[in-house]
Short mmCIF file of C-alpha atoms and ligand atoms in Angstrom, two decimals:
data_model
loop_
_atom_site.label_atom_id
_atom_site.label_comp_id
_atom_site.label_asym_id
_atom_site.label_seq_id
_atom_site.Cartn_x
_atom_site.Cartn_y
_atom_site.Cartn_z
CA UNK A 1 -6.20 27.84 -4.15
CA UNK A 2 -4.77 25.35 -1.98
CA UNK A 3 -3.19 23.23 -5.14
CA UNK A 4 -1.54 26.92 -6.29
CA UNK A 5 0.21 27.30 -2.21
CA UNK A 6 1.54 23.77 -1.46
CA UNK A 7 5.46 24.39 -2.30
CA UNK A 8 6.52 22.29 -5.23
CA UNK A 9 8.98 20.38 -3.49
CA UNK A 10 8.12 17.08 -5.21
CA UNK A 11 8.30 18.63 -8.64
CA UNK A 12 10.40 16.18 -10.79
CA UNK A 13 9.99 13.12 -8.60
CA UNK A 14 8.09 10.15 -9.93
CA UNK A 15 5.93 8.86 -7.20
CA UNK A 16 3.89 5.02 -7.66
CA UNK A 17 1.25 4.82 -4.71
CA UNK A 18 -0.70 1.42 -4.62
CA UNK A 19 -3.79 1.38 -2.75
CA UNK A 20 -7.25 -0.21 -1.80
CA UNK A 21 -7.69 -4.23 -1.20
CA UNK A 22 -7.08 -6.94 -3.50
CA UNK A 23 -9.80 -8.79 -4.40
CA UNK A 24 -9.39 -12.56 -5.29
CA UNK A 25 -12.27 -14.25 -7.23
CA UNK A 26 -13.43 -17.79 -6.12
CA UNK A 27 -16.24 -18.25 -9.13
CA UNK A 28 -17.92 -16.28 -11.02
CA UNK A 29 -19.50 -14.29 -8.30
CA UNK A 30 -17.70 -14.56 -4.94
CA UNK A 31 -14.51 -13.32 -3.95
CA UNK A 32 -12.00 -12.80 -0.83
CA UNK A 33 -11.12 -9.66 -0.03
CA UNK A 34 -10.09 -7.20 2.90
CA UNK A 35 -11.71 -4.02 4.75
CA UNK A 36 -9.06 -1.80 2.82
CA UNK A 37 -10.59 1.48 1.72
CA UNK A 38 -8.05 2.57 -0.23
CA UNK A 39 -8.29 6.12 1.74
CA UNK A 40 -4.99 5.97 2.82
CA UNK A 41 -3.58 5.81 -0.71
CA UNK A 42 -5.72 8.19 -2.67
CA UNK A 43 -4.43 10.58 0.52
CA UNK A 44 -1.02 9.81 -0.21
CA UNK A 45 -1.65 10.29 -4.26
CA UNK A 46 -3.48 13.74 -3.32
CA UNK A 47 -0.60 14.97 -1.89
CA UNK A 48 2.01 13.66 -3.70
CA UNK A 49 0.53 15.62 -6.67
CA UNK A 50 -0.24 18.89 -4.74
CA UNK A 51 3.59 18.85 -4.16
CA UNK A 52 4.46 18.40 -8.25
CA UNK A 53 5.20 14.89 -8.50
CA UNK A 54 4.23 12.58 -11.20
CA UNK A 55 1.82 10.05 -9.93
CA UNK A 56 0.75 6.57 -10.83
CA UNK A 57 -1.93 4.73 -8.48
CA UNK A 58 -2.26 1.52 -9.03
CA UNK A 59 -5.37 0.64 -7.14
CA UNK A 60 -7.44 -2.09 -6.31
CA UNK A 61 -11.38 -1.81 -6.06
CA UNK A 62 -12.20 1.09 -4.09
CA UNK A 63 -15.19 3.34 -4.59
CA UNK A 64 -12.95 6.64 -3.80
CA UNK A 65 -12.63 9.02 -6.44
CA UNK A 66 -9.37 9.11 -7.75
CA UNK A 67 -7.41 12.53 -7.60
CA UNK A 68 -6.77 14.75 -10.46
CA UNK A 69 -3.82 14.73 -12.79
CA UNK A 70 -2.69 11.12 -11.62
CA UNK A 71 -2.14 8.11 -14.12
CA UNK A 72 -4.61 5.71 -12.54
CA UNK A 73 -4.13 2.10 -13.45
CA UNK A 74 -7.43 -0.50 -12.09
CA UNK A 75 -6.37 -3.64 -10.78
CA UNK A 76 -8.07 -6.45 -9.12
CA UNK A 77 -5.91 -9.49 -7.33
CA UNK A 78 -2.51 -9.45 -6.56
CA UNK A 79 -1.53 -11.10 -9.26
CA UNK A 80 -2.50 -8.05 -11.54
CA UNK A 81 -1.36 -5.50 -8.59
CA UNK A 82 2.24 -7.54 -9.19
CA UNK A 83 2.16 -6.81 -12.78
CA UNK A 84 1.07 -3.49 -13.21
CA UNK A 85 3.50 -2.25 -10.46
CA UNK A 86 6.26 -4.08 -12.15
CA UNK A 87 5.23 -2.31 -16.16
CA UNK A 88 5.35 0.76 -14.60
CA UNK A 89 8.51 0.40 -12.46
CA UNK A 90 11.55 1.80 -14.70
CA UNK A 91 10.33 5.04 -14.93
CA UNK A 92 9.49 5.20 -11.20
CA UNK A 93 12.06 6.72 -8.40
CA UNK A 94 9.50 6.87 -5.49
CA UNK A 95 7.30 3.48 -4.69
CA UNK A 96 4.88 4.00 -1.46
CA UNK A 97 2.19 0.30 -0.33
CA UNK A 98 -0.77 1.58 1.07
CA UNK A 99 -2.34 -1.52 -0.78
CA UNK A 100 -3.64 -4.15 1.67
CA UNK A 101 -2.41 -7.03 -0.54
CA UNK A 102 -4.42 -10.22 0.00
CA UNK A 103 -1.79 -12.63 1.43
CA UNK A 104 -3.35 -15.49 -0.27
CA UNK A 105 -5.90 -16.75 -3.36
CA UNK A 106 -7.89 -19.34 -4.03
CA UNK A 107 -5.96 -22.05 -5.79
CA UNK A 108 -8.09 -22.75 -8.19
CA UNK A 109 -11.07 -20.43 -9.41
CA UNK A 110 -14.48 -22.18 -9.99
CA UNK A 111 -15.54 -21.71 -13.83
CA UNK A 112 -18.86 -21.97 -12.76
CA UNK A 113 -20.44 -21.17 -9.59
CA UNK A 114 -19.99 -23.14 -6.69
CA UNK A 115 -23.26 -24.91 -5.77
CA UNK A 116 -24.41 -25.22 -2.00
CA UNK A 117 -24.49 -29.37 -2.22
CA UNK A 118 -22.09 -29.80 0.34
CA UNK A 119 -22.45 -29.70 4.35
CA UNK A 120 -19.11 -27.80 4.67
CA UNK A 121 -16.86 -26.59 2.08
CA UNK A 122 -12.52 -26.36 2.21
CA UNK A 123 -11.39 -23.39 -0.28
CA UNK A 124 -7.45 -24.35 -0.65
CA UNK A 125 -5.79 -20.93 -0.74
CA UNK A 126 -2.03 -20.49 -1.84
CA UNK A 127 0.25 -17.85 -1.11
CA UNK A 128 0.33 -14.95 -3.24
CA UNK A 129 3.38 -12.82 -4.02
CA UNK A 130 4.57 -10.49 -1.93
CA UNK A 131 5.09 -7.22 -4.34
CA UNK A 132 7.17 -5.02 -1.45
CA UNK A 133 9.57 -7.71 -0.55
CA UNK A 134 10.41 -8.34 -4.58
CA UNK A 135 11.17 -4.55 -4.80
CA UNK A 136 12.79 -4.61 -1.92
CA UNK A 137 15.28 -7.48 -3.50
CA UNK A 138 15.72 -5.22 -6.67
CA UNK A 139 15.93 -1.61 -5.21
CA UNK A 140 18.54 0.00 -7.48
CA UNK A 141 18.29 3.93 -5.98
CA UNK A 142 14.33 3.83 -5.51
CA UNK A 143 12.78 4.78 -1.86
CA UNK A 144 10.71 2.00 -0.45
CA UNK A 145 7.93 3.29 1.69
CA UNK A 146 5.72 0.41 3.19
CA UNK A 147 3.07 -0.10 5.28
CA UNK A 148 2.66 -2.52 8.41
CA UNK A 149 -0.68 -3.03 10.09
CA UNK A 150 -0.65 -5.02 13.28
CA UNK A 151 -2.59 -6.26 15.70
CA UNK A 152 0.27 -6.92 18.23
CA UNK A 153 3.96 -6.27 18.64
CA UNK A 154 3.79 -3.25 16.78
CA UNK A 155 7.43 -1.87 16.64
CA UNK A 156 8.86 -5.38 16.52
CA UNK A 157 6.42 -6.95 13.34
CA UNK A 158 6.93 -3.46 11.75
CA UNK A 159 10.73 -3.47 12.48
CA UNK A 160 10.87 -7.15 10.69
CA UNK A 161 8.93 -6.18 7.78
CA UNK A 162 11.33 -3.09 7.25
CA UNK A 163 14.37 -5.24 7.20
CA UNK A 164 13.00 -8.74 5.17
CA UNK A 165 11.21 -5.93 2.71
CA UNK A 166 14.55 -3.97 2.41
CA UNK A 167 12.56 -0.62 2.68
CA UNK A 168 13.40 3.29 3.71
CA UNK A 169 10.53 3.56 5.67
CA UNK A 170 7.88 1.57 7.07
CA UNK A 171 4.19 3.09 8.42
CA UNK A 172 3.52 0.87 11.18
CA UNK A 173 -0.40 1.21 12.76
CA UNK A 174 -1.82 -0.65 15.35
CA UNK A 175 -5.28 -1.71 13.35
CA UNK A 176 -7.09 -2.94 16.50
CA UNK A 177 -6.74 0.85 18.36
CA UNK A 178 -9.67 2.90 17.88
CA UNK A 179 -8.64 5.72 15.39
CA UNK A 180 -6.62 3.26 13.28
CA UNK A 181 -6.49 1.35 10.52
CA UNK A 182 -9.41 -0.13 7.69
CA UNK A 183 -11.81 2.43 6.79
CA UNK A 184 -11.84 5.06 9.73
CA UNK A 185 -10.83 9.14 8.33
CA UNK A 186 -7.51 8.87 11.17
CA UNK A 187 -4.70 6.76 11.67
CA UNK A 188 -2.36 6.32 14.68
CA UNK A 189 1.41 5.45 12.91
CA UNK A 190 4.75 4.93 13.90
CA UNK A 191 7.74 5.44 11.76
CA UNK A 192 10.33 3.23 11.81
CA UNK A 193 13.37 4.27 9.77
CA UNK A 194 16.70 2.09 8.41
CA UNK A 195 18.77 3.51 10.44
CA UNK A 196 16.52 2.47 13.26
CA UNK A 197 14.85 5.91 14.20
CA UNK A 198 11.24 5.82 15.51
CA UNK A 199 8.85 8.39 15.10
CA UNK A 200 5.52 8.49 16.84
CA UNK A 201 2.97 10.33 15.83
CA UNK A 202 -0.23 11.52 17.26
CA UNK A 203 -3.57 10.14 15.99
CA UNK A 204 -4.28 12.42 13.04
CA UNK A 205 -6.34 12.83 9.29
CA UNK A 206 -5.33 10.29 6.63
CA UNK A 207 -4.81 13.41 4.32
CA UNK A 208 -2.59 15.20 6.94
CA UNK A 209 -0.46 11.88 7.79
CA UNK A 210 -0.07 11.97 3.94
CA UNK A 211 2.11 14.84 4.12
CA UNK A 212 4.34 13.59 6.70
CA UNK A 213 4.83 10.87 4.81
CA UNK A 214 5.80 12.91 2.12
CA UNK A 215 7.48 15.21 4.17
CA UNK A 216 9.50 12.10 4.83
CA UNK A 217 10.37 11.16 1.08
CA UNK A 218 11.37 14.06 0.61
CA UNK A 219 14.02 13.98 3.30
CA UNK A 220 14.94 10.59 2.33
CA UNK A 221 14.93 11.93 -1.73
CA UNK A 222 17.19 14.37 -0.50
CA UNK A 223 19.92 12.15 1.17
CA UNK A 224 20.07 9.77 -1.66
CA UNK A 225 20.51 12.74 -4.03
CA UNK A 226 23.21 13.69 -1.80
N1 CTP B 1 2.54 -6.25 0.67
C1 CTP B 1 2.80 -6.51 -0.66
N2 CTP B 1 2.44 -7.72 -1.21
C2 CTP B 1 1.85 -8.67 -0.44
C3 CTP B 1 1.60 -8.42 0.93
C4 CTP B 1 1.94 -7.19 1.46
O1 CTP B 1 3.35 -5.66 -1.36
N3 CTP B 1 1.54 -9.83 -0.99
C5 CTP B 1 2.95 -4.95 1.23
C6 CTP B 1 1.79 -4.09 1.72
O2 CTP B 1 1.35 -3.25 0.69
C7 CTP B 1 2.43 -3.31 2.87
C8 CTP B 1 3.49 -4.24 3.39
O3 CTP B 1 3.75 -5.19 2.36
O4 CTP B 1 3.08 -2.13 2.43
C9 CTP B 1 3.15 -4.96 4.67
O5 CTP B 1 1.90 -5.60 4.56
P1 CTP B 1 1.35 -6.41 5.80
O6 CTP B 1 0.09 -7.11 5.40
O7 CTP B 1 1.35 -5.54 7.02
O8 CTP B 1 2.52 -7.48 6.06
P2 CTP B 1 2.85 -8.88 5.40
O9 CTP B 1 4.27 -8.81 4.94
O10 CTP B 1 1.83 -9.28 4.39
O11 CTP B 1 2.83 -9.86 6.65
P3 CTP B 1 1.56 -10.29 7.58
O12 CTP B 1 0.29 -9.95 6.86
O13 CTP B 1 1.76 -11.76 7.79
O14 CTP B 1 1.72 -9.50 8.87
CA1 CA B 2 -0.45 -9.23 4.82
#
């Protein structure tokens, strides 16, 4: 009932969401990872369908169930994250990170597993690559929607990341505020916009900060259409 009354006003748009952690494997059995859900991206998928447009999620592990009628493409590091985003890019108009991309990886990945012989133990970790910031370098007419959690300097981090990243919009939360962030049902976001318009919002539902989002890309879908 509720799919058949949400106004098709994404119908036609191709929408990529990426969502959950990355998970990057030290040996065989141990990994690093994040606290990322992936709640905030299945939410974003959800209603990026209800409103007709064609969705690929390209997730990292996340026991969520993923919503129906989206192309779902399983990823692990960021590595793979990188590469599936990038196959499915030409045929994309929309891209929106929810993903909490692990920064950095293990260097090199044990082929066996690492044995406790030692009194301490270094992991080396190198950088891996940042997928928003090499859209953002290639844009062509896409919208870049991306994501800033922060534990301090909110507006300012957020306003950086909008600029280096060379995005439309950028959801900046404060993750250490109650209500916010890894894992919790709400979120408390700020919108920071390229023209330099901020939007607060009030703490509210992961689904129903979805929909402003989307309300959002639809706006912005709408000026770049002209
Ligand atoms: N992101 C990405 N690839 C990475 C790291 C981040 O695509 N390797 C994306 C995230 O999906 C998010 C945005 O960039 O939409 C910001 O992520 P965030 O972790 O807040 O910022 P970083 O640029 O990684 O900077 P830092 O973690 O140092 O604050
Ligand atoms: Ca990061």
């Amino acid at each position: 009932a509720v799919a058949a009354l949400t106004p098709k006003r994404l119908a036609g748009e191709r929408i990529l969401v990426t969502a959950g952690p990355t998970l990057e494997e030290i040996d065989p059995v141990r990994y690093i990872s994040n606290h990322s859900s992936g709640k905030m991206g299945y939410a974003i998928a959800r209603q990026a369908r209800l409103r007709g447009a064609e969705v690929t999620l390209v997730t990292g592990p996340s026991c969520l169930t993923p919503p129906l009628g989206v192309e779902v493409v399983r990823v692990q590091s960021a590595q793979e994250m990188r590469d599936a985003v990038q196959g499915c890019l030409p045929r994309i108009d929309v891209v929106i990170k929810a993903a909490a991309v692990a920064d950095y990886r293990p260097k090199t990945r044990a082929g066996e597993k690492v044995k406790k012989s030692q009194e301490s133990l270094c992991i080396e970790l190198e950088k891996n690559p940042d997928i928003l910031a090499e859209l953002g370098a290639h844009k062509g007419e896409r919208i870049l929607v991306g994501f800033a959690a922060e534990t301090q300097d909110l507006v300012r981090n957020a306003g950086a990341k909008l600029k280096a990243k060379n995005l439309d919009l950028v959801v900046a939360n404060d993750v250490s505020q109650e209500g916010a962030g890894f894992n919790v049902d709400t979120n408390i976001a700020k919108f920071l916009f390229s023209d330099g318009r901020i939007e607060e919002l009030p703490m509210m539902g992961k689904e129903e900060l979805a929909g402003v989002i989307l309300d959002n890309v639809e706006t912005l879908r709408g000026e770049k259409r002209g």
